[in-house]
Amino acid sequence: MPNIEQQKKRVRTAGRERLQNLRYRSTVKTISRRLEAAVEGGDSAAAEAEHRELVRMLDKAVSKGALHRNTAARRQAQAPNLGSAKR
């Protein structure tokens, strides 16, 4: 444990930031699973809404520093194809 006051504060701050990053990553995974389920089910309206939400959350995670921008771009590109839901 740190015994310098500033380092104690840094530990507290890092803990809060770690939890916030975890929330963003977890939310992205949840939305990805919902998008996959919507595409599998053939519900194009739900799939489009989930895709929009996924892109929004990935961009937000990048801006907050929870994800690297290349990781977010890769996940957007690999998101289930919306064209298959419109059949």
PDB file of N, CA and C in Angstrom:
ATOM      1  N   MET A   1       0.840  -1.188   0.000  1.00  0.00           N
ATOM      2  CA  MET A   1       0.000   0.000   0.000  1.00  0.00           C
ATOM      3  C   MET A   1       0.880   1.245   0.000  1.00  0.00           C
ATOM      4  N   PRO A   2       0.460   2.237  -0.751  1.00  0.00           N
ATOM      5  CA  PRO A   2       1.243   3.476  -0.765  1.00  0.00           C
ATOM      6  C   PRO A   2       1.093   4.228   0.556  1.00  0.00           C
ATOM      7  N   ASN A   3       2.144   4.931   0.944  1.00  0.00           N
ATOM      8  CA  ASN A   3       2.053   5.738   2.157  1.00  0.00           C
ATOM      9  C   ASN A   3       2.154   7.220   1.842  1.00  0.00           C
ATOM     10  N   ILE A   4       2.201   7.553   0.563  1.00  0.00           N
ATOM     11  CA  ILE A   4       2.210   8.951   0.129  1.00  0.00           C
ATOM     12  C   ILE A   4       0.777   9.310  -0.254  1.00  0.00           C
ATOM     13  N   GLU A   5       0.302  10.443   0.192  1.00  0.00           N
ATOM     14  CA  GLU A   5      -1.104  10.825   0.009  1.00  0.00           C
ATOM     15  C   GLU A   5      -1.519  10.855  -1.463  1.00  0.00           C
ATOM     16  N   GLN A   6      -0.660  11.397  -2.317  1.00  0.00           N
ATOM     17  CA  GLN A   6      -1.005  11.467  -3.741  1.00  0.00           C
ATOM     18  C   GLN A   6      -1.119  10.073  -4.358  1.00  0.00           C
ATOM     19  N   GLN A   7      -0.274   9.159  -3.921  1.00  0.00           N
ATOM     20  CA  GLN A   7      -0.348   7.802  -4.453  1.00  0.00           C
ATOM     21  C   GLN A   7      -1.585   7.064  -3.953  1.00  0.00           C
ATOM     22  N   LYS A   8      -2.012   7.370  -2.732  1.00  0.00           N
ATOM     23  CA  LYS A   8      -3.268   6.804  -2.232  1.00  0.00           C
ATOM     24  C   LYS A   8      -4.434   7.270  -3.100  1.00  0.00           C
ATOM     25  N   LYS A   9      -4.397   8.545  -3.430  1.00  0.00           N
ATOM     26  CA  LYS A   9      -5.444   9.103  -4.288  1.00  0.00           C
ATOM     27  C   LYS A   9      -5.398   8.450  -5.671  1.00  0.00           C
ATOM     28  N   ARG A  10      -4.202   8.232  -6.200  1.00  0.00           N
ATOM     29  CA  ARG A  10      -4.059   7.606  -7.521  1.00  0.00           C
ATOM     30  C   ARG A  10      -4.651   6.193  -7.512  1.00  0.00           C
ATOM     31  N   VAL A  11      -4.458   5.458  -6.406  1.00  0.00           N
ATOM     32  CA  VAL A  11      -5.001   4.108  -6.297  1.00  0.00           C
ATOM     33  C   VAL A  11      -6.527   4.168  -6.330  1.00  0.00           C
ATOM     34  N   ARG A  12      -7.112   5.120  -5.599  1.00  0.00           N
ATOM     35  CA  ARG A  12      -8.576   5.264  -5.593  1.00  0.00           C
ATOM     36  C   ARG A  12      -9.085   5.629  -6.985  1.00  0.00           C
ATOM     37  N   THR A  13      -8.412   6.567  -7.636  1.00  0.00           N
ATOM     38  CA  THR A  13      -8.822   7.008  -8.970  1.00  0.00           C
ATOM     39  C   THR A  13      -8.716   5.871  -9.970  1.00  0.00           C
ATOM     40  N   ALA A  14      -7.614   5.127  -9.911  1.00  0.00           N
ATOM     41  CA  ALA A  14      -7.412   4.023 -10.841  1.00  0.00           C
ATOM     42  C   ALA A  14      -8.486   2.956 -10.653  1.00  0.00           C
ATOM     43  N   GLY A  15      -8.897   2.730  -9.416  1.00  0.00           N
ATOM     44  CA  GLY A  15      -9.959   1.757  -9.151  1.00  0.00           C
ATOM     45  C   GLY A  15     -11.272   2.172  -9.782  1.00  0.00           C
ATOM     46  N   ARG A  16     -11.620   3.448  -9.655  1.00  0.00           N
ATOM     47  CA  ARG A  16     -12.854   3.965 -10.267  1.00  0.00           C
ATOM     48  C   ARG A  16     -12.785   3.864 -11.779  1.00  0.00           C
ATOM     49  N   GLU A  17     -11.644   4.239 -12.364  1.00  0.00           N
ATOM     50  CA  GLU A  17     -11.482   4.186 -13.816  1.00  0.00           C
ATOM     51  C   GLU A  17     -11.540   2.756 -14.330  1.00  0.00           C
ATOM     52  N   ARG A  18     -10.981   1.818 -13.578  1.00  0.00           N
ATOM     53  CA  ARG A  18     -10.994   0.417 -13.974  1.00  0.00           C
ATOM     54  C   ARG A  18     -12.432  -0.101 -14.020  1.00  0.00           C
ATOM     55  N   LEU A  19     -13.239   0.258 -13.026  1.00  0.00           N
ATOM     56  CA  LEU A  19     -14.644  -0.157 -13.010  1.00  0.00           C
ATOM     57  C   LEU A  19     -15.426   0.465 -14.158  1.00  0.00           C
ATOM     58  N   GLN A  20     -15.136   1.730 -14.459  1.00  0.00           N
ATOM     59  CA  GLN A  20     -15.828   2.397 -15.559  1.00  0.00           C
ATOM     60  C   GLN A  20     -15.490   1.733 -16.887  1.00  0.00           C
ATOM     61  N   ASN A  21     -14.204   1.397 -17.088  1.00  0.00           N
ATOM     62  CA  ASN A  21     -13.787   0.714 -18.312  1.00  0.00           C
ATOM     63  C   ASN A  21     -14.450  -0.651 -18.416  1.00  0.00           C
ATOM     64  N   LEU A  22     -14.565  -1.337 -17.290  1.00  0.00           N
ATOM     65  CA  LEU A  22     -15.211  -2.644 -17.273  1.00  0.00           C
ATOM     66  C   LEU A  22     -16.680  -2.509 -17.680  1.00  0.00           C
ATOM     67  N   ARG A  23     -17.351  -1.460 -17.210  1.00  0.00           N
ATOM     68  CA  ARG A  23     -18.749  -1.243 -17.580  1.00  0.00           C
ATOM     69  C   ARG A  23     -18.902  -1.048 -19.080  1.00  0.00           C
ATOM     70  N   TYR A  24     -18.019  -0.255 -19.678  1.00  0.00           N
ATOM     71  CA  TYR A  24     -18.095  -0.040 -21.124  1.00  0.00           C
ATOM     72  C   TYR A  24     -17.869  -1.343 -21.886  1.00  0.00           C
ATOM     73  N   ARG A  25     -16.834  -2.094 -21.508  1.00  0.00           N
ATOM     74  CA  ARG A  25     -16.534  -3.339 -22.214  1.00  0.00           C
ATOM     75  C   ARG A  25     -17.660  -4.348 -22.066  1.00  0.00           C
ATOM     76  N   SER A  26     -18.223  -4.429 -20.883  1.00  0.00           N
ATOM     77  CA  SER A  26     -19.316  -5.363 -20.631  1.00  0.00           C
ATOM     78  C   SER A  26     -20.549  -4.986 -21.442  1.00  0.00           C
ATOM     79  N   THR A  27     -20.857  -3.699 -21.493  1.00  0.00           N
ATOM     80  CA  THR A  27     -22.021  -3.233 -22.254  1.00  0.00           C
ATOM     81  C   THR A  27     -21.850  -3.523 -23.733  1.00  0.00           C
ATOM     82  N   VAL A  28     -20.650  -3.342 -24.248  1.00  0.00           N
ATOM     83  CA  VAL A  28     -20.389  -3.624 -25.663  1.00  0.00           C
ATOM     84  C   VAL A  28     -20.624  -5.104 -25.951  1.00  0.00           C
ATOM     85  N   LYS A  29     -20.170  -5.978 -25.056  1.00  0.00           N
ATOM     86  CA  LYS A  29     -20.368  -7.415 -25.251  1.00  0.00           C
ATOM     87  C   LYS A  29     -21.860  -7.763 -25.223  1.00  0.00           C
ATOM     88  N   THR A  30     -22.599  -7.166 -24.294  1.00  0.00           N
ATOM     89  CA  THR A  30     -24.035  -7.438 -24.181  1.00  0.00           C
ATOM     90  C   THR A  30     -24.765  -7.008 -25.445  1.00  0.00           C
ATOM     91  N   ILE A  31     -24.464  -5.812 -25.928  1.00  0.00           N
ATOM     92  CA  ILE A  31     -25.122  -5.312 -27.130  1.00  0.00           C
ATOM     93  C   ILE A  31     -24.758  -6.179 -28.331  1.00  0.00           C
ATOM     94  N   SER A  32     -23.504  -6.648 -28.389  1.00  0.00           N
ATOM     95  CA  SER A  32     -23.093  -7.530 -29.487  1.00  0.00           C
ATOM     96  C   SER A  32     -23.905  -8.820 -29.480  1.00  0.00           C
ATOM     97  N   ARG A  33     -24.110  -9.393 -28.297  1.00  0.00           N
ATOM     98  CA  ARG A  33     -24.898 -10.621 -28.205  1.00  0.00           C
ATOM     99  C   ARG A  33     -26.355 -10.367 -28.604  1.00  0.00           C
ATOM    100  N   ARG A  34     -26.908  -9.220 -28.197  1.00  0.00           N
ATOM    101  CA  ARG A  34     -28.291  -8.898 -28.577  1.00  0.00           C
ATOM    102  C   ARG A  34     -28.396  -8.703 -30.082  1.00  0.00           C
ATOM    103  N   LEU A  35     -27.383  -8.085 -30.694  1.00  0.00           N
ATOM    104  CA  LEU A  35     -27.374  -7.895 -32.142  1.00  0.00           C
ATOM    105  C   LEU A  35     -27.329  -9.244 -32.851  1.00  0.00           C
ATOM    106  N   GLU A  36     -26.474 -10.141 -32.379  1.00  0.00           N
ATOM    107  CA  GLU A  36     -26.403 -11.471 -32.984  1.00  0.00           C
ATOM    108  C   GLU A  36     -27.739 -12.191 -32.895  1.00  0.00           C
ATOM    109  N   ALA A  37     -28.393 -12.100 -31.740  1.00  0.00           N
ATOM    110  CA  ALA A  37     -29.679 -12.762 -31.556  1.00  0.00           C
ATOM    111  C   ALA A  37     -30.730 -12.167 -32.485  1.00  0.00           C
ATOM    112  N   ALA A  38     -30.708 -10.851 -32.679  1.00  0.00           N
ATOM    113  CA  ALA A  38     -31.680 -10.205 -33.566  1.00  0.00           C
ATOM    114  C   ALA A  38     -31.448 -10.614 -35.012  1.00  0.00           C
ATOM    115  N   VAL A  39     -30.190 -10.722 -35.415  1.00  0.00           N
ATOM    116  CA  VAL A  39     -29.875 -11.138 -36.786  1.00  0.00           C
ATOM    117  C   VAL A  39     -30.281 -12.595 -36.992  1.00  0.00           C
ATOM    118  N   GLU A  40     -29.985 -13.443 -36.004  1.00  0.00           N
ATOM    119  CA  GLU A  40     -30.364 -14.857 -36.098  1.00  0.00           C
ATOM    120  C   GLU A  40     -31.878 -15.009 -36.175  1.00  0.00           C
ATOM    121  N   GLY A  41     -32.592 -14.183 -35.418  1.00  0.00           N
ATOM    122  CA  GLY A  41     -34.047 -14.256 -35.408  1.00  0.00           C
ATOM    123  C   GLY A  41     -34.692 -13.658 -36.635  1.00  0.00           C
ATOM    124  N   GLY A  42     -33.939 -12.918 -37.416  1.00  0.00           N
ATOM    125  CA  GLY A  42     -34.460 -12.332 -38.642  1.00  0.00           C
ATOM    126  C   GLY A  42     -35.227 -11.038 -38.427  1.00  0.00           C
ATOM    127  N   ASP A  43     -35.104 -10.453 -37.252  1.00  0.00           N
ATOM    128  CA  ASP A  43     -35.811  -9.208 -36.953  1.00  0.00           C
ATOM    129  C   ASP A  43     -34.941  -8.027 -37.396  1.00  0.00           C
ATOM    130  N   SER A  44     -35.231  -7.511 -38.589  1.00  0.00           N
ATOM    131  CA  SER A  44     -34.352  -6.480 -39.162  1.00  0.00           C
ATOM    132  C   SER A  44     -34.444  -5.163 -38.407  1.00  0.00           C
ATOM    133  N   ALA A  45     -35.623  -4.807 -37.915  1.00  0.00           N
ATOM    134  CA  ALA A  45     -35.760  -3.539 -37.181  1.00  0.00           C
ATOM    135  C   ALA A  45     -34.955  -3.586 -35.884  1.00  0.00           C
ATOM    136  N   ALA A  46     -35.074  -4.697 -35.165  1.00  0.00           N
ATOM    137  CA  ALA A  46     -34.319  -4.832 -33.920  1.00  0.00           C
ATOM    138  C   ALA A  46     -32.819  -4.901 -34.196  1.00  0.00           C
ATOM    139  N   ALA A  47     -32.446  -5.601 -35.259  1.00  0.00           N
ATOM    140  CA  ALA A  47     -31.027  -5.716 -35.603  1.00  0.00           C
ATOM    141  C   ALA A  47     -30.439  -4.355 -35.953  1.00  0.00           C
ATOM    142  N   GLU A  48     -31.196  -3.567 -36.684  1.00  0.00           N
ATOM    143  CA  GLU A  48     -30.697  -2.234 -37.045  1.00  0.00           C
ATOM    144  C   GLU A  48     -30.565  -1.347 -35.810  1.00  0.00           C
ATOM    145  N   ALA A  49     -31.540  -1.428 -34.908  1.00  0.00           N
ATOM    146  CA  ALA A  49     -31.479  -0.635 -33.679  1.00  0.00           C
ATOM    147  C   ALA A  49     -30.293  -1.076 -32.816  1.00  0.00           C
ATOM    148  N   GLU A  50     -30.076  -2.369 -32.698  1.00  0.00           N
ATOM    149  CA  GLU A  50     -28.956  -2.879 -31.901  1.00  0.00           C
ATOM    150  C   GLU A  50     -27.620  -2.499 -32.538  1.00  0.00           C
ATOM    151  N   HIS A  51     -27.556  -2.529 -33.864  1.00  0.00           N
ATOM    152  CA  HIS A  51     -26.315  -2.146 -34.544  1.00  0.00           C
ATOM    153  C   HIS A  51     -26.004  -0.675 -34.286  1.00  0.00           C
ATOM    154  N   ARG A  52     -27.019   0.167 -34.369  1.00  0.00           N
ATOM    155  CA  ARG A  52     -26.832   1.592 -34.085  1.00  0.00           C
ATOM    156  C   ARG A  52     -26.337   1.786 -32.655  1.00  0.00           C
ATOM    157  N   GLU A  53     -26.937   1.071 -31.714  1.00  0.00           N
ATOM    158  CA  GLU A  53     -26.539   1.165 -30.312  1.00  0.00           C
ATOM    159  C   GLU A  53     -25.113   0.661 -30.102  1.00  0.00           C
ATOM    160  N   LEU A  54     -24.756  -0.418 -30.804  1.00  0.00           N
ATOM    161  CA  LEU A  54     -23.402  -0.966 -30.692  1.00  0.00           C
ATOM    162  C   LEU A  54     -22.361   0.043 -31.184  1.00  0.00           C
ATOM    163  N   VAL A  55     -22.621   0.637 -32.333  1.00  0.00           N
ATOM    164  CA  VAL A  55     -21.682   1.619 -32.884  1.00  0.00           C
ATOM    165  C   VAL A  55     -21.554   2.812 -31.942  1.00  0.00           C
ATOM    166  N   ARG A  56     -22.682   3.262 -31.397  1.00  0.00           N
ATOM    167  CA  ARG A  56     -22.670   4.401 -30.477  1.00  0.00           C
ATOM    168  C   ARG A  56     -21.849   4.074 -29.229  1.00  0.00           C
ATOM    169  N   MET A  57     -22.069   2.886 -28.672  1.00  0.00           N
ATOM    170  CA  MET A  57     -21.355   2.512 -27.449  1.00  0.00           C
ATOM    171  C   MET A  57     -19.870   2.287 -27.715  1.00  0.00           C
ATOM    172  N   LEU A  58     -19.520   1.717 -28.871  1.00  0.00           N
ATOM    173  CA  LEU A  58     -18.106   1.542 -29.199  1.00  0.00           C
ATOM    174  C   LEU A  58     -17.414   2.892 -29.338  1.00  0.00           C
ATOM    175  N   ASP A  59     -18.068   3.834 -29.999  1.00  0.00           N
ATOM    176  CA  ASP A  59     -17.475   5.167 -30.147  1.00  0.00           C
ATOM    177  C   ASP A  59     -17.311   5.845 -28.791  1.00  0.00           C
ATOM    178  N   LYS A  60     -18.286   5.661 -27.921  1.00  0.00           N
ATOM    179  CA  LYS A  60     -18.221   6.252 -26.590  1.00  0.00           C
ATOM    180  C   LYS A  60     -17.081   5.621 -25.787  1.00  0.00           C
ATOM    181  N   ALA A  61     -16.928   4.295 -25.885  1.00  0.00           N
ATOM    182  CA  ALA A  61     -15.857   3.610 -25.163  1.00  0.00           C
ATOM    183  C   ALA A  61     -14.487   4.083 -25.643  1.00  0.00           C
ATOM    184  N   VAL A  62     -14.366   4.331 -26.938  1.00  0.00           N
ATOM    185  CA  VAL A  62     -13.094   4.835 -27.474  1.00  0.00           C
ATOM    186  C   VAL A  62     -12.824   6.235 -26.935  1.00  0.00           C
ATOM    187  N   SER A  63     -13.844   7.078 -26.923  1.00  0.00           N
ATOM    188  CA  SER A  63     -13.631   8.457 -26.466  1.00  0.00           C
ATOM    189  C   SER A  63     -13.281   8.509 -24.983  1.00  0.00           C
ATOM    190  N   LYS A  64     -13.768   7.554 -24.210  1.00  0.00           N
ATOM    191  CA  LYS A  64     -13.460   7.505 -22.776  1.00  0.00           C
ATOM    192  C   LYS A  64     -12.163   6.765 -22.484  1.00  0.00           C
ATOM    193  N   GLY A  65     -11.592   6.108 -23.504  1.00  0.00           N
ATOM    194  CA  GLY A  65     -10.329   5.412 -23.319  1.00  0.00           C
ATOM    195  C   GLY A  65     -10.478   3.975 -22.845  1.00  0.00           C
ATOM    196  N   ALA A  66     -11.696   3.441 -22.862  1.00  0.00           N
ATOM    197  CA  ALA A  66     -11.906   2.066 -22.406  1.00  0.00           C
ATOM    198  C   ALA A  66     -11.486   1.058 -23.465  1.00  0.00           C
ATOM    199  N   LEU A  67     -11.550   1.442 -24.729  1.00  0.00           N
ATOM    200  CA  LEU A  67     -11.157   0.570 -25.835  1.00  0.00           C
ATOM    201  C   LEU A  67     -10.234   1.340 -26.768  1.00  0.00           C
ATOM    202  N   HIS A  68      -9.341   0.610 -27.411  1.00  0.00           N
ATOM    203  CA  HIS A  68      -8.490   1.219 -28.430  1.00  0.00           C
ATOM    204  C   HIS A  68      -9.327   1.447 -29.682  1.00  0.00           C
ATOM    205  N   ARG A  69      -9.008   2.480 -30.425  1.00  0.00           N
ATOM    206  CA  ARG A  69      -9.834   2.819 -31.598  1.00  0.00           C
ATOM    207  C   ARG A  69      -9.801   1.737 -32.664  1.00  0.00           C
ATOM    208  N   ASN A  70      -8.665   1.051 -32.813  1.00  0.00           N
ATOM    209  CA  ASN A  70      -8.603  -0.032 -33.792  1.00  0.00           C
ATOM    210  C   ASN A  70      -9.464  -1.221 -33.366  1.00  0.00           C
ATOM    211  N   THR A  71      -9.534  -1.478 -32.080  1.00  0.00           N
ATOM    212  CA  THR A  71     -10.377  -2.551 -31.565  1.00  0.00           C
ATOM    213  C   THR A  71     -11.838  -2.240 -31.858  1.00  0.00           C
ATOM    214  N   ALA A  72     -12.240  -1.000 -31.625  1.00  0.00           N
ATOM    215  CA  ALA A  72     -13.626  -0.608 -31.885  1.00  0.00           C
ATOM    216  C   ALA A  72     -13.946  -0.704 -33.372  1.00  0.00           C
ATOM    217  N   ALA A  73     -13.021  -0.279 -34.210  1.00  0.00           N
ATOM    218  CA  ALA A  73     -13.239  -0.353 -35.655  1.00  0.00           C
ATOM    219  C   ALA A  73     -13.366  -1.805 -36.103  1.00  0.00           C
ATOM    220  N   ARG A  74     -12.542  -2.678 -35.532  1.00  0.00           N
ATOM    221  CA  ARG A  74     -12.608  -4.096 -35.880  1.00  0.00           C
ATOM    222  C   ARG A  74     -13.941  -4.696 -35.451  1.00  0.00           C
ATOM    223  N   ARG A  75     -14.397  -4.361 -34.265  1.00  0.00           N
ATOM    224  CA  ARG A  75     -15.666  -4.909 -33.781  1.00  0.00           C
ATOM    225  C   ARG A  75     -16.843  -4.398 -34.594  1.00  0.00           C
ATOM    226  N   GLN A  76     -16.768  -3.144 -35.043  1.00  0.00           N
ATOM    227  CA  GLN A  76     -17.833  -2.622 -35.908  1.00  0.00           C
ATOM    228  C   GLN A  76     -17.847  -3.359 -37.240  1.00  0.00           C
ATOM    229  N   ALA A  77     -16.652  -3.600 -37.791  1.00  0.00           N
ATOM    230  CA  ALA A  77     -16.566  -4.271 -39.087  1.00  0.00           C
ATOM    231  C   ALA A  77     -16.988  -5.733 -38.991  1.00  0.00           C
ATOM    232  N   GLN A  78     -16.742  -6.373 -37.848  1.00  0.00           N
ATOM    233  CA  GLN A  78     -17.068  -7.776 -37.690  1.00  0.00           C
ATOM    234  C   GLN A  78     -18.459  -8.008 -37.120  1.00  0.00           C
ATOM    235  N   ALA A  79     -19.200  -6.935 -36.855  1.00  0.00           N
ATOM    236  CA  ALA A  79     -20.553  -7.087 -36.346  1.00  0.00           C
ATOM    237  C   ALA A  79     -21.365  -7.905 -37.358  1.00  0.00           C
ATOM    238  N   PRO A  80     -22.325  -8.705 -36.882  1.00  0.00           N
ATOM    239  CA  PRO A  80     -23.095  -9.535 -37.802  1.00  0.00           C
ATOM    240  C   PRO A  80     -23.680  -8.715 -38.948  1.00  0.00           C
ATOM    241  N   ASN A  81     -23.666  -9.322 -40.112  1.00  0.00           N
ATOM    242  CA  ASN A  81     -24.101  -8.629 -41.313  1.00  0.00           C
ATOM    243  C   ASN A  81     -25.602  -8.331 -41.239  1.00  0.00           C
ATOM    244  N   LEU A  82     -25.965  -7.070 -41.401  1.00  0.00           N
ATOM    245  CA  LEU A  82     -27.365  -6.693 -41.338  1.00  0.00           C
ATOM    246  C   LEU A  82     -28.121  -7.103 -42.593  1.00  0.00           C
ATOM    247  N   GLY A  83     -27.405  -7.341 -43.680  1.00  0.00           N
ATOM    248  CA  GLY A  83     -28.060  -7.747 -44.921  1.00  0.00           C
ATOM    249  C   GLY A  83     -28.757  -9.089 -44.786  1.00  0.00           C
ATOM    250  N   SER A  84     -28.209  -9.969 -43.952  1.00  0.00           N
ATOM    251  CA  SER A  84     -28.834 -11.295 -43.785  1.00  0.00           C
ATOM    252  C   SER A  84     -30.130 -11.207 -42.993  1.00  0.00           C
ATOM    253  N   ALA A  85     -30.316 -10.125 -42.215  1.00  0.00           N
ATOM    254  CA  ALA A  85     -31.532  -9.988 -41.420  1.00  0.00           C
ATOM    255  C   ALA A  85     -32.697  -9.475 -42.274  1.00  0.00           C
ATOM    256  N   LYS A  86     -32.380  -8.912 -43.442  1.00  0.00           N
ATOM    257  CA  LYS A  86     -33.425  -8.316 -44.277  1.00  0.00           C
ATOM    258  C   LYS A  86     -34.023  -9.291 -45.278  1.00  0.00           C
ATOM    259  N   ARG A  87     -33.621 -10.546 -45.229  1.00  0.00           N
ATOM    260  CA  ARG A  87     -34.133 -11.538 -46.179  1.00  0.00           C
ATOM    261  C   ARG A  87     -35.575 -11.849 -45.922  1.00  0.00           C
TER     262      ARG A  87
END
